């Protein structure tokens, strides 16, 4: 038996009903795409391959129209009772305050939207943006999904993220101080060749101090049309086997405070034919089952390897 604080349990605790995310395109870009930092995007990123990508048709549509169109599908498919507007692709705080307020308020105005989930980068949340998020979060649910990816600088350089580990620590500390009502979820990626051996444990111990409410984990994937694909084709490098990845997840979870929910333990490639490595990323259930059985075989209890962990939420 393993004990983890799952995302479904967190949503049930927070909303008391089956809650699903509705993906919404904000029309924004990223500093690694518009030339401010770089033009080609982060080395691993294929926005088109992301399940969140809404395409050109979504970017031109109003936020309200996108939500209105998606809710019936999601309600019917998943039996969802409540909905969160999810600004997932690109950097959804990378704009002036007036535009951000307009798109966030447009989503919150929809009568069936229970709150917002906003994906962004650690170097794109200046204090005025944090203050806007806190103002909204004082009256409605707001979750900020922060693409940390790694706290280790050699890995961040290799991924061409355009920020260092300290940027994420600073961003999370500022969110903790200035925006106590915002639920922050950190995204982490395991399996980059420069990762240190202790990366999973160190990342968990750091996150325990930084006030996050949740974590989303994913493995490094080599997707077509990315800088990593170019490098990999030139000279293939090691990507994690499923068993190696499962060991890292186990190590991470055992050092993660039990009050922090785990939204996802691994990712699945959206376009399987465009995933070059690791090939297990093309499958949906097998990785999930191996991860679960590794955690169970090891009697994994979230936070069991830290001193004075909080108890698992009911
Ligand atoms: S990983 Fe995020 S910040 Fe980097 S290019 Fe892709 S969407 Fe933009």
PDB file of C-alpha atoms and ligand atoms in Angstrom:
ATOM      1  CA  UNK A   1       0.000   0.000   0.000  1.00  0.00           C
ATOM      2  CA  UNK A   2       1.269   3.489  -0.810  1.00  0.00           C
ATOM      3  CA  UNK A   3      -0.050   6.731   0.658  1.00  0.00           C
ATOM      4  CA  UNK A   4      -0.073   9.866  -1.467  1.00  0.00           C
ATOM      5  CA  UNK A   5      -2.046  13.087  -1.437  1.00  0.00           C
ATOM      6  CA  UNK A   6      -3.676  12.888  -4.870  1.00  0.00           C
ATOM      7  CA  UNK A   7      -4.979  15.761  -6.959  1.00  0.00           C
ATOM      8  CA  UNK A   8      -8.475  14.273  -7.046  1.00  0.00           C
ATOM      9  CA  UNK A   9      -8.496  14.237  -3.245  1.00  0.00           C
ATOM     10  CA  UNK A  10      -7.276  17.845  -3.154  1.00  0.00           C
ATOM     11  CA  UNK A  11     -10.017  18.915  -5.594  1.00  0.00           C
ATOM     12  CA  UNK A  12     -12.613  17.095  -3.532  1.00  0.00           C
ATOM     13  CA  UNK A  13     -11.309  18.769  -0.353  1.00  0.00           C
ATOM     14  CA  UNK A  14     -11.276  22.183  -2.066  1.00  0.00           C
ATOM     15  CA  UNK A  15     -14.516  22.085  -4.091  1.00  0.00           C
ATOM     16  CA  UNK A  16     -16.504  19.182  -2.662  1.00  0.00           C
ATOM     17  CA  UNK A  17     -17.412  18.041  -6.186  1.00  0.00           C
ATOM     18  CA  UNK A  18     -15.942  16.464  -9.301  1.00  0.00           C
ATOM     19  CA  UNK A  19     -13.934  19.312 -10.817  1.00  0.00           C
ATOM     20  CA  UNK A  20     -12.222  19.488 -14.220  1.00  0.00           C
ATOM     21  CA  UNK A  21     -10.013  21.922 -16.034  1.00  0.00           C
ATOM     22  CA  UNK A  22     -11.178  23.593 -19.240  1.00  0.00           C
ATOM     23  CA  UNK A  23      -8.200  24.593 -21.372  1.00  0.00           C
ATOM     24  CA  UNK A  24      -8.324  28.214 -22.539  1.00  0.00           C
ATOM     25  CA  UNK A  25      -5.907  30.045 -24.850  1.00  0.00           C
ATOM     26  CA  UNK A  26      -4.839  33.464 -23.622  1.00  0.00           C
ATOM     27  CA  UNK A  27      -3.283  34.661 -26.878  1.00  0.00           C
ATOM     28  CA  UNK A  28       0.046  35.287 -25.110  1.00  0.00           C
ATOM     29  CA  UNK A  29       3.536  34.068 -25.978  1.00  0.00           C
ATOM     30  CA  UNK A  30       6.784  33.415 -24.025  1.00  0.00           C
ATOM     31  CA  UNK A  31      10.000  35.404 -23.594  1.00  0.00           C
ATOM     32  CA  UNK A  32      11.798  32.367 -25.038  1.00  0.00           C
ATOM     33  CA  UNK A  33       9.666  32.640 -28.191  1.00  0.00           C
ATOM     34  CA  UNK A  34       9.233  36.354 -28.863  1.00  0.00           C
ATOM     35  CA  UNK A  35      12.953  37.133 -28.943  1.00  0.00           C
ATOM     36  CA  UNK A  36      13.196  38.751 -25.471  1.00  0.00           C
ATOM     37  CA  UNK A  37      15.309  35.810 -24.308  1.00  0.00           C
ATOM     38  CA  UNK A  38      15.249  33.512 -27.338  1.00  0.00           C
ATOM     39  CA  UNK A  39      13.168  32.730 -30.401  1.00  0.00           C
ATOM     40  CA  UNK A  40      12.959  28.952 -30.622  1.00  0.00           C
ATOM     41  CA  UNK A  41      11.391  28.232 -27.214  1.00  0.00           C
ATOM     42  CA  UNK A  42      12.851  26.100 -24.421  1.00  0.00           C
ATOM     43  CA  UNK A  43      14.864  23.164 -25.756  1.00  0.00           C
ATOM     44  CA  UNK A  44      12.243  20.515 -24.843  1.00  0.00           C
ATOM     45  CA  UNK A  45       9.119  22.478 -25.714  1.00  0.00           C
ATOM     46  CA  UNK A  46       6.835  21.601 -28.556  1.00  0.00           C
ATOM     47  CA  UNK A  47       3.803  23.713 -27.744  1.00  0.00           C
ATOM     48  CA  UNK A  48       1.902  22.035 -30.566  1.00  0.00           C
ATOM     49  CA  UNK A  49       2.469  18.694 -28.886  1.00  0.00           C
ATOM     50  CA  UNK A  50       1.034  19.884 -25.627  1.00  0.00           C
ATOM     51  CA  UNK A  51      -2.434  18.593 -24.861  1.00  0.00           C
ATOM     52  CA  UNK A  52      -3.236  22.147 -23.954  1.00  0.00           C
ATOM     53  CA  UNK A  53      -2.578  23.636 -27.345  1.00  0.00           C
ATOM     54  CA  UNK A  54      -5.691  25.323 -28.574  1.00  0.00           C
ATOM     55  CA  UNK A  55      -4.419  26.252 -32.015  1.00  0.00           C
ATOM     56  CA  UNK A  56      -4.975  29.402 -33.973  1.00  0.00           C
ATOM     57  CA  UNK A  57      -8.723  29.008 -33.830  1.00  0.00           C
ATOM     58  CA  UNK A  58      -8.574  29.209 -30.012  1.00  0.00           C
ATOM     59  CA  UNK A  59      -6.231  32.164 -29.840  1.00  0.00           C
ATOM     60  CA  UNK A  60      -8.551  34.358 -31.834  1.00  0.00           C
ATOM     61  CA  UNK A  61     -11.610  33.496 -29.835  1.00  0.00           C
ATOM     62  CA  UNK A  62     -12.726  35.238 -26.698  1.00  0.00           C
ATOM     63  CA  UNK A  63     -12.098  33.512 -23.413  1.00  0.00           C
ATOM     64  CA  UNK A  64     -15.834  33.302 -22.737  1.00  0.00           C
ATOM     65  CA  UNK A  65     -16.499  31.630 -26.104  1.00  0.00           C
ATOM     66  CA  UNK A  66     -13.794  29.028 -25.537  1.00  0.00           C
ATOM     67  CA  UNK A  67     -15.189  28.146 -22.118  1.00  0.00           C
ATOM     68  CA  UNK A  68     -18.764  28.034 -23.361  1.00  0.00           C
ATOM     69  CA  UNK A  69     -17.764  25.647 -26.132  1.00  0.00           C
ATOM     70  CA  UNK A  70     -15.744  23.243 -23.957  1.00  0.00           C
ATOM     71  CA  UNK A  71     -17.937  22.894 -20.871  1.00  0.00           C
ATOM     72  CA  UNK A  72     -20.630  20.629 -22.414  1.00  0.00           C
ATOM     73  CA  UNK A  73     -17.972  18.237 -23.806  1.00  0.00           C
ATOM     74  CA  UNK A  74     -16.121  17.982 -20.507  1.00  0.00           C
ATOM     75  CA  UNK A  75     -19.320  17.613 -18.510  1.00  0.00           C
ATOM     76  CA  UNK A  76     -20.518  14.793 -20.704  1.00  0.00           C
ATOM     77  CA  UNK A  77     -17.174  13.015 -21.027  1.00  0.00           C
ATOM     78  CA  UNK A  78     -16.052  13.124 -17.387  1.00  0.00           C
ATOM     79  CA  UNK A  79     -19.229  13.791 -15.435  1.00  0.00           C
ATOM     80  CA  UNK A  80     -17.667  17.025 -14.182  1.00  0.00           C
ATOM     81  CA  UNK A  81     -19.749  19.203 -11.890  1.00  0.00           C
ATOM     82  CA  UNK A  82     -17.395  22.172 -11.504  1.00  0.00           C
ATOM     83  CA  UNK A  83     -14.925  23.737 -13.939  1.00  0.00           C
ATOM     84  CA  UNK A  84     -11.636  25.584 -13.724  1.00  0.00           C
ATOM     85  CA  UNK A  85     -10.496  27.820 -16.582  1.00  0.00           C
ATOM     86  CA  UNK A  86      -6.983  26.614 -17.369  1.00  0.00           C
ATOM     87  CA  UNK A  87      -4.637  29.023 -19.131  1.00  0.00           C
ATOM     88  CA  UNK A  88      -2.100  26.320 -19.866  1.00  0.00           C
ATOM     89  CA  UNK A  89       0.039  26.892 -22.962  1.00  0.00           C
ATOM     90  CA  UNK A  90       2.710  29.554 -23.223  1.00  0.00           C
ATOM     91  CA  UNK A  91       3.330  32.123 -20.454  1.00  0.00           C
ATOM     92  CA  UNK A  92      -0.014  33.330 -19.210  1.00  0.00           C
ATOM     93  CA  UNK A  93       1.235  36.198 -17.051  1.00  0.00           C
ATOM     94  CA  UNK A  94       3.465  37.637 -19.782  1.00  0.00           C
ATOM     95  CA  UNK A  95       1.515  40.794 -20.544  1.00  0.00           C
ATOM     96  CA  UNK A  96       0.427  44.110 -19.098  1.00  0.00           C
ATOM     97  CA  UNK A  97      -1.844  44.100 -16.080  1.00  0.00           C
ATOM     98  CA  UNK A  98      -4.888  45.442 -17.942  1.00  0.00           C
ATOM     99  CA  UNK A  99      -4.850  42.600 -20.459  1.00  0.00           C
ATOM    100  CA  UNK A 100      -4.298  39.998 -17.747  1.00  0.00           C
ATOM    101  CA  UNK A 101      -7.148  41.377 -15.680  1.00  0.00           C
ATOM    102  CA  UNK A 102      -9.416  41.321 -18.745  1.00  0.00           C
ATOM    103  CA  UNK A 103      -8.802  37.661 -19.607  1.00  0.00           C
ATOM    104  CA  UNK A 104      -8.876  36.415 -16.007  1.00  0.00           C
ATOM    105  CA  UNK A 105     -12.067  38.324 -15.190  1.00  0.00           C
ATOM    106  CA  UNK A 106     -13.656  37.116 -18.451  1.00  0.00           C
ATOM    107  CA  UNK A 107     -13.107  33.538 -17.322  1.00  0.00           C
ATOM    108  CA  UNK A 108     -14.330  34.155 -13.770  1.00  0.00           C
ATOM    109  CA  UNK A 109     -17.459  35.854 -15.050  1.00  0.00           C
ATOM    110  CA  UNK A 110     -18.664  32.626 -16.625  1.00  0.00           C
ATOM    111  CA  UNK A 111     -21.313  31.270 -14.223  1.00  0.00           C
ATOM    112  CA  UNK A 112     -19.976  27.709 -14.302  1.00  0.00           C
ATOM    113  CA  UNK A 113     -16.326  28.557 -13.708  1.00  0.00           C
ATOM    114  CA  UNK A 114     -15.220  27.890 -10.126  1.00  0.00           C
ATOM    115  CA  UNK A 115     -11.746  29.374 -10.495  1.00  0.00           C
ATOM    116  CA  UNK A 116      -8.574  29.821 -12.516  1.00  0.00           C
ATOM    117  CA  UNK A 117      -5.426  27.793 -13.157  1.00  0.00           C
ATOM    118  CA  UNK A 118      -2.688  29.901 -14.730  1.00  0.00           C
ATOM    119  CA  UNK A 119       0.506  28.446 -16.189  1.00  0.00           C
ATOM    120  CA  UNK A 120       3.608  30.635 -16.240  1.00  0.00           C
ATOM    121  CA  UNK A 121       7.382  30.922 -15.806  1.00  0.00           C
ATOM    122  CA  UNK A 122       9.199  32.038 -12.637  1.00  0.00           C
ATOM    123  CA  UNK A 123      10.762  35.047 -14.375  1.00  0.00           C
ATOM    124  CA  UNK A 124       7.383  36.395 -15.562  1.00  0.00           C
ATOM    125  CA  UNK A 125       5.593  37.194 -12.336  1.00  0.00           C
ATOM    126  CA  UNK A 126       6.599  40.694 -11.249  1.00  0.00           C
ATOM    127  CA  UNK A 127       5.033  42.037  -8.043  1.00  0.00           C
ATOM    128  CA  UNK A 128       2.101  43.826  -9.786  1.00  0.00           C
ATOM    129  CA  UNK A 129       1.091  40.494 -11.364  1.00  0.00           C
ATOM    130  CA  UNK A 130       1.355  38.717  -8.009  1.00  0.00           C
ATOM    131  CA  UNK A 131      -0.782  41.460  -6.454  1.00  0.00           C
ATOM    132  CA  UNK A 132      -3.425  41.017  -9.162  1.00  0.00           C
ATOM    133  CA  UNK A 133      -3.473  37.267  -8.547  1.00  0.00           C
ATOM    134  CA  UNK A 134      -3.832  37.786  -4.815  1.00  0.00           C
ATOM    135  CA  UNK A 135      -6.666  40.291  -5.328  1.00  0.00           C
ATOM    136  CA  UNK A 136      -8.547  37.705  -7.423  1.00  0.00           C
ATOM    137  CA  UNK A 137      -7.668  34.859  -5.058  1.00  0.00           C
ATOM    138  CA  UNK A 138      -9.165  36.700  -2.096  1.00  0.00           C
ATOM    139  CA  UNK A 139     -12.586  36.234  -3.674  1.00  0.00           C
ATOM    140  CA  UNK A 140     -12.183  33.252  -6.040  1.00  0.00           C
ATOM    141  CA  UNK A 141     -10.023  30.136  -6.381  1.00  0.00           C
ATOM    142  CA  UNK A 142      -6.739  30.884  -8.188  1.00  0.00           C
ATOM    143  CA  UNK A 143      -3.997  28.350  -8.827  1.00  0.00           C
ATOM    144  CA  UNK A 144      -0.669  29.394 -10.326  1.00  0.00           C
ATOM    145  CA  UNK A 145       1.174  26.607 -12.147  1.00  0.00           C
ATOM    146  CA  UNK A 146       4.828  27.522 -12.125  1.00  0.00           C
ATOM    147  CA  UNK A 147       7.216  25.914 -14.614  1.00  0.00           C
ATOM    148  CA  UNK A 148      10.170  25.368 -12.318  1.00  0.00           C
ATOM    149  CA  UNK A 149      11.348  22.266 -14.245  1.00  0.00           C
ATOM    150  CA  UNK A 150      14.549  22.101 -12.190  1.00  0.00           C
ATOM    151  CA  UNK A 151      16.307  24.002  -9.419  1.00  0.00           C
ATOM    152  CA  UNK A 152      19.696  22.947 -10.813  1.00  0.00           C
ATOM    153  CA  UNK A 153      21.468  25.490 -13.024  1.00  0.00           C
ATOM    154  CA  UNK A 154      23.363  23.024 -15.275  1.00  0.00           C
ATOM    155  CA  UNK A 155      20.025  21.403 -16.143  1.00  0.00           C
ATOM    156  CA  UNK A 156      18.287  24.750 -16.717  1.00  0.00           C
ATOM    157  CA  UNK A 157      21.085  25.815 -19.037  1.00  0.00           C
ATOM    158  CA  UNK A 158      20.887  22.525 -20.917  1.00  0.00           C
ATOM    159  CA  UNK A 159      17.109  22.995 -21.273  1.00  0.00           C
ATOM    160  CA  UNK A 160      17.669  26.582 -22.485  1.00  0.00           C
ATOM    161  CA  UNK A 161      15.107  27.882 -20.041  1.00  0.00           C
ATOM    162  CA  UNK A 162      16.577  31.365 -19.839  1.00  0.00           C
ATOM    163  CA  UNK A 163      16.333  31.560 -16.036  1.00  0.00           C
ATOM    164  CA  UNK A 164      18.209  29.993 -13.165  1.00  0.00           C
ATOM    165  CA  UNK A 165      17.139  28.016 -10.118  1.00  0.00           C
ATOM    166  CA  UNK A 166      17.285  31.059  -7.879  1.00  0.00           C
ATOM    167  CA  UNK A 167      14.566  32.720 -10.029  1.00  0.00           C
ATOM    168  CA  UNK A 168      12.182  29.936  -9.040  1.00  0.00           C
ATOM    169  CA  UNK A 169      13.121  30.164  -5.367  1.00  0.00           C
ATOM    170  CA  UNK A 170      12.619  33.955  -5.434  1.00  0.00           C
ATOM    171  CA  UNK A 171       9.304  33.660  -7.299  1.00  0.00           C
ATOM    172  CA  UNK A 172       7.968  31.062  -4.870  1.00  0.00           C
ATOM    173  CA  UNK A 173       9.074  33.093  -1.850  1.00  0.00           C
ATOM    174  CA  UNK A 174       7.422  36.247  -3.241  1.00  0.00           C
ATOM    175  CA  UNK A 175       4.221  34.299  -3.932  1.00  0.00           C
ATOM    176  CA  UNK A 176       4.281  32.910  -0.411  1.00  0.00           C
ATOM    177  CA  UNK A 177       4.671  36.386   1.104  1.00  0.00           C
ATOM    178  CA  UNK A 178       2.525  38.539  -1.198  1.00  0.00           C
ATOM    179  CA  UNK A 179      -0.150  36.067  -2.317  1.00  0.00           C
ATOM    180  CA  UNK A 180      -1.101  33.747   0.537  1.00  0.00           C
ATOM    181  CA  UNK A 181      -4.498  32.938  -1.039  1.00  0.00           C
ATOM    182  CA  UNK A 182      -3.005  31.756  -4.338  1.00  0.00           C
ATOM    183  CA  UNK A 183      -2.571  27.983  -4.610  1.00  0.00           C
ATOM    184  CA  UNK A 184       0.812  27.474  -6.243  1.00  0.00           C
ATOM    185  CA  UNK A 185       1.664  24.233  -8.070  1.00  0.00           C
ATOM    186  CA  UNK A 186       5.281  23.648  -9.167  1.00  0.00           C
ATOM    187  CA  UNK A 187       6.056  21.698 -12.347  1.00  0.00           C
ATOM    188  CA  UNK A 188       9.221  19.595 -12.237  1.00  0.00           C
ATOM    189  CA  UNK A 189      10.956  17.527 -14.889  1.00  0.00           C
ATOM    190  CA  UNK A 190      13.236  14.577 -14.110  1.00  0.00           C
ATOM    191  CA  UNK A 191      15.703  12.900 -16.450  1.00  0.00           C
ATOM    192  CA  UNK A 192      17.830  15.615 -18.040  1.00  0.00           C
ATOM    193  CA  UNK A 193      21.388  14.328 -18.446  1.00  0.00           C
ATOM    194  CA  UNK A 194      22.897  17.082 -16.230  1.00  0.00           C
ATOM    195  CA  UNK A 195      20.518  16.292 -13.295  1.00  0.00           C
ATOM    196  CA  UNK A 196      22.437  15.498 -10.112  1.00  0.00           C
ATOM    197  CA  UNK A 197      21.918  12.124  -8.441  1.00  0.00           C
ATOM    198  CA  UNK A 198      20.173  13.776  -5.492  1.00  0.00           C
ATOM    199  CA  UNK A 199      17.918  16.002  -7.609  1.00  0.00           C
ATOM    200  CA  UNK A 200      14.554  14.366  -6.660  1.00  0.00           C
ATOM    201  CA  UNK A 201      15.261  14.468  -2.927  1.00  0.00           C
ATOM    202  CA  UNK A 202      16.753  17.983  -2.996  1.00  0.00           C
ATOM    203  CA  UNK A 203      13.832  19.350  -5.048  1.00  0.00           C
ATOM    204  CA  UNK A 204      11.260  17.896  -2.660  1.00  0.00           C
ATOM    205  CA  UNK A 205      13.033  19.257   0.422  1.00  0.00           C
ATOM    206  CA  UNK A 206      13.254  22.691  -1.192  1.00  0.00           C
ATOM    207  CA  UNK A 207       9.580  22.720  -2.205  1.00  0.00           C
ATOM    208  CA  UNK A 208       8.600  21.791   1.360  1.00  0.00           C
ATOM    209  CA  UNK A 209      10.010  25.181   2.427  1.00  0.00           C
ATOM    210  CA  UNK A 210       8.499  27.279  -0.356  1.00  0.00           C
ATOM    211  CA  UNK A 211       4.780  27.219   0.364  1.00  0.00           C
ATOM    212  CA  UNK A 212       3.559  25.280  -2.677  1.00  0.00           C
ATOM    213  CA  UNK A 213       0.203  23.526  -2.506  1.00  0.00           C
ATOM    214  CA  UNK A 214       0.923  21.037  -5.285  1.00  0.00           C
ATOM    215  CA  UNK A 215       3.424  19.473  -7.657  1.00  0.00           C
ATOM    216  CA  UNK A 216       3.188  18.111 -11.190  1.00  0.00           C
ATOM    217  CA  UNK A 217       5.961  15.735 -12.269  1.00  0.00           C
ATOM    218  CA  UNK A 218       6.999  14.769 -15.735  1.00  0.00           C
ATOM    219  CA  UNK A 219       9.858  12.943 -17.402  1.00  0.00           C
ATOM    220  CA  UNK A 220      12.149  14.550 -19.946  1.00  0.00           C
ATOM    221  CA  UNK A 221      10.755  13.701 -23.375  1.00  0.00           C
ATOM    222  CA  UNK A 222      12.425  14.243 -26.730  1.00  0.00           C
ATOM    223  CA  UNK A 223       9.732  15.533 -29.072  1.00  0.00           C
ATOM    224  CA  UNK A 224      10.006  16.260 -32.776  1.00  0.00           C
ATOM    225  CA  UNK A 225      10.487  19.873 -33.819  1.00  0.00           C
ATOM    226  CA  UNK A 226      12.448  20.828 -30.713  1.00  0.00           C
ATOM    227  CA  UNK A 227      16.057  21.710 -30.057  1.00  0.00           C
ATOM    228  CA  UNK A 228      16.414  18.496 -28.025  1.00  0.00           C
ATOM    229  CA  UNK A 229      15.267  16.452 -31.032  1.00  0.00           C
ATOM    230  CA  UNK A 230      17.927  18.127 -33.146  1.00  0.00           C
ATOM    231  CA  UNK A 231      20.629  17.316 -30.568  1.00  0.00           C
ATOM    232  CA  UNK A 232      19.323  13.779 -30.009  1.00  0.00           C
ATOM    233  CA  UNK A 233      19.380  12.995 -33.744  1.00  0.00           C
ATOM    234  CA  UNK A 234      22.905  14.337 -33.977  1.00  0.00           C
ATOM    235  CA  UNK A 235      24.056  12.180 -31.064  1.00  0.00           C
ATOM    236  CA  UNK A 236      21.565  10.184 -28.987  1.00  0.00           C
ATOM    237  CA  UNK A 237      21.876  10.685 -25.217  1.00  0.00           C
ATOM    238  CA  UNK A 238      20.489   8.726 -22.303  1.00  0.00           C
ATOM    239  CA  UNK A 239      16.875   9.206 -21.316  1.00  0.00           C
ATOM    240  CA  UNK A 240      15.431   7.487 -18.255  1.00  0.00           C
ATOM    241  CA  UNK A 241      14.044   3.976 -18.461  1.00  0.00           C
ATOM    242  CA  UNK A 242      10.640   3.668 -16.843  1.00  0.00           C
ATOM    243  CA  UNK A 243      12.210   1.821 -13.907  1.00  0.00           C
ATOM    244  CA  UNK A 244      14.841   4.546 -13.421  1.00  0.00           C
ATOM    245  CA  UNK A 245      12.153   7.213 -13.563  1.00  0.00           C
ATOM    246  CA  UNK A 246       9.986   5.315 -11.059  1.00  0.00           C
ATOM    247  CA  UNK A 247      12.936   5.223  -8.623  1.00  0.00           C
ATOM    248  CA  UNK A 248      13.265   9.008  -8.901  1.00  0.00           C
ATOM    249  CA  UNK A 249       9.543   9.523  -8.318  1.00  0.00           C
ATOM    250  CA  UNK A 250       9.703   7.259  -5.248  1.00  0.00           C
ATOM    251  CA  UNK A 251      12.636   9.226  -3.843  1.00  0.00           C
ATOM    252  CA  UNK A 252      10.836  12.505  -4.491  1.00  0.00           C
ATOM    253  CA  UNK A 253       7.515  11.458  -2.949  1.00  0.00           C
ATOM    254  CA  UNK A 254       9.134  10.071   0.202  1.00  0.00           C
ATOM    255  CA  UNK A 255      10.759  13.485   0.781  1.00  0.00           C
ATOM    256  CA  UNK A 256       7.705  15.592  -0.109  1.00  0.00           C
ATOM    257  CA  UNK A 257       5.572  17.019   2.678  1.00  0.00           C
ATOM    258  CA  UNK A 258       2.243  15.119   2.806  1.00  0.00           C
ATOM    259  CA  UNK A 259       0.252  18.368   2.729  1.00  0.00           C
ATOM    260  CA  UNK A 260       1.399  18.948  -0.893  1.00  0.00           C
ATOM    261  CA  UNK A 261      -0.802  17.300  -3.503  1.00  0.00           C
ATOM    262  CA  UNK A 262       0.620  15.347  -6.463  1.00  0.00           C
ATOM    263  CA  UNK A 263      -1.256  16.281  -9.582  1.00  0.00           C
ATOM    264  CA  UNK A 264       0.614  13.995 -11.933  1.00  0.00           C
ATOM    265  CA  UNK A 265       3.478  11.511 -11.630  1.00  0.00           C
ATOM    266  CA  UNK A 266       4.430  11.326 -15.326  1.00  0.00           C
ATOM    267  CA  UNK A 267       3.417  12.705 -18.694  1.00  0.00           C
ATOM    268  CA  UNK A 268       2.197  11.025 -21.851  1.00  0.00           C
ATOM    269  CA  UNK A 269       3.206  12.271 -25.299  1.00  0.00           C
ATOM    270  CA  UNK A 270       0.165  13.773 -26.982  1.00  0.00           C
ATOM    271  CA  UNK A 271       1.331  12.881 -30.502  1.00  0.00           C
ATOM    272  CA  UNK A 272       2.932   9.461 -30.086  1.00  0.00           C
ATOM    273  CA  UNK A 273       4.562   9.485 -33.512  1.00  0.00           C
ATOM    274  CA  UNK A 274       6.413  12.669 -32.551  1.00  0.00           C
ATOM    275  CA  UNK A 275       7.928  11.295 -29.337  1.00  0.00           C
ATOM    276  CA  UNK A 276      11.469  10.102 -30.048  1.00  0.00           C
ATOM    277  CA  UNK A 277      12.446   9.080 -26.503  1.00  0.00           C
ATOM    278  CA  UNK A 278      11.890   7.593 -24.025  1.00  0.00           C
ATOM    279  CA  UNK A 279       9.506   5.339 -25.949  1.00  0.00           C
ATOM    280  CA  UNK A 280       7.494   4.483 -22.834  1.00  0.00           C
ATOM    281  CA  UNK A 281       6.230   8.083 -22.926  1.00  0.00           C
ATOM    282  CA  UNK A 282       4.034   7.047 -25.858  1.00  0.00           C
ATOM    283  CA  UNK A 283       1.957   4.756 -23.659  1.00  0.00           C
ATOM    284  CA  UNK A 284      -0.762   5.786 -21.290  1.00  0.00           C
ATOM    285  CA  UNK A 285      -1.441   3.033 -18.786  1.00  0.00           C
ATOM    286  CA  UNK A 286       1.759   0.992 -18.646  1.00  0.00           C
ATOM    287  CA  UNK A 287       3.907   3.820 -17.144  1.00  0.00           C
ATOM    288  CA  UNK A 288       1.131   4.681 -14.748  1.00  0.00           C
ATOM    289  CA  UNK A 289       0.873   1.039 -13.605  1.00  0.00           C
ATOM    290  CA  UNK A 290       4.655   0.606 -13.208  1.00  0.00           C
ATOM    291  CA  UNK A 291       4.859   3.805 -11.157  1.00  0.00           C
ATOM    292  CA  UNK A 292       1.998   2.738  -8.918  1.00  0.00           C
ATOM    293  CA  UNK A 293       3.424  -0.743  -8.406  1.00  0.00           C
ATOM    294  CA  UNK A 294       6.924   0.641  -7.637  1.00  0.00           C
ATOM    295  CA  UNK A 295       5.440   2.936  -5.004  1.00  0.00           C
ATOM    296  CA  UNK A 296       3.342   0.128  -3.554  1.00  0.00           C
ATOM    297  CA  UNK A 297       6.123  -2.470  -3.551  1.00  0.00           C
ATOM    298  CA  UNK A 298       8.254  -0.039  -1.577  1.00  0.00           C
ATOM    299  CA  UNK A 299       5.424   0.822   0.826  1.00  0.00           C
ATOM    300  CA  UNK A 300       5.800   4.443  -0.213  1.00  0.00           C
ATOM    301  CA  UNK A 301       4.384   6.919   2.288  1.00  0.00           C
ATOM    302  CA  UNK A 302       4.549  10.537   1.190  1.00  0.00           C
ATOM    303  CA  UNK A 303       6.947  12.442   3.443  1.00  0.00           C
ATOM    304  CA  UNK A 304       8.135   9.351   5.325  1.00  0.00           C
ATOM    305  CA  UNK A 305      11.787  10.332   4.881  1.00  0.00           C
ATOM    306  CA  UNK A 306      11.540  13.878   6.227  1.00  0.00           C
ATOM    307  CA  UNK A 307      11.695  15.007   9.812  1.00  0.00           C
ATOM    308  CA  UNK A 308       8.415  16.345  11.247  1.00  0.00           C
ATOM    309  CA  UNK A 309       6.189  15.959   8.178  1.00  0.00           C
ATOM    310  CA  UNK A 310       2.589  17.234   8.355  1.00  0.00           C
ATOM    311  CA  UNK A 311       0.019  14.460   8.276  1.00  0.00           C
ATOM    312  CA  UNK A 312      -1.704  13.442   5.035  1.00  0.00           C
ATOM    313  CA  UNK A 313      -4.899  15.461   4.552  1.00  0.00           C
ATOM    314  CA  UNK A 314      -8.076  13.422   5.026  1.00  0.00           C
TER     315      UNK A 314
HETATM  316  S1  LIG B   1       8.346  25.478 -21.959  1.00  0.00           S
HETATM  317 FE1  LIG B   1       6.904  27.090 -21.405  1.00  0.00          FE
HETATM  318  S2  LIG B   1       8.173  28.956 -21.369  1.00  0.00           S
HETATM  319 FE2  LIG B   1       9.327  27.435 -22.544  1.00  0.00          FE
HETATM  320  S3  LIG B   1       8.756  27.842 -24.687  1.00  0.00           S
HETATM  321 FE3  LIG B   1       7.397  26.218 -23.909  1.00  0.00          FE
HETATM  322  S4  LIG B   1       5.550  27.272 -23.196  1.00  0.00           S
HETATM  323 FE4  LIG B   1       7.188  28.808 -23.403  1.00  0.00          FE
END
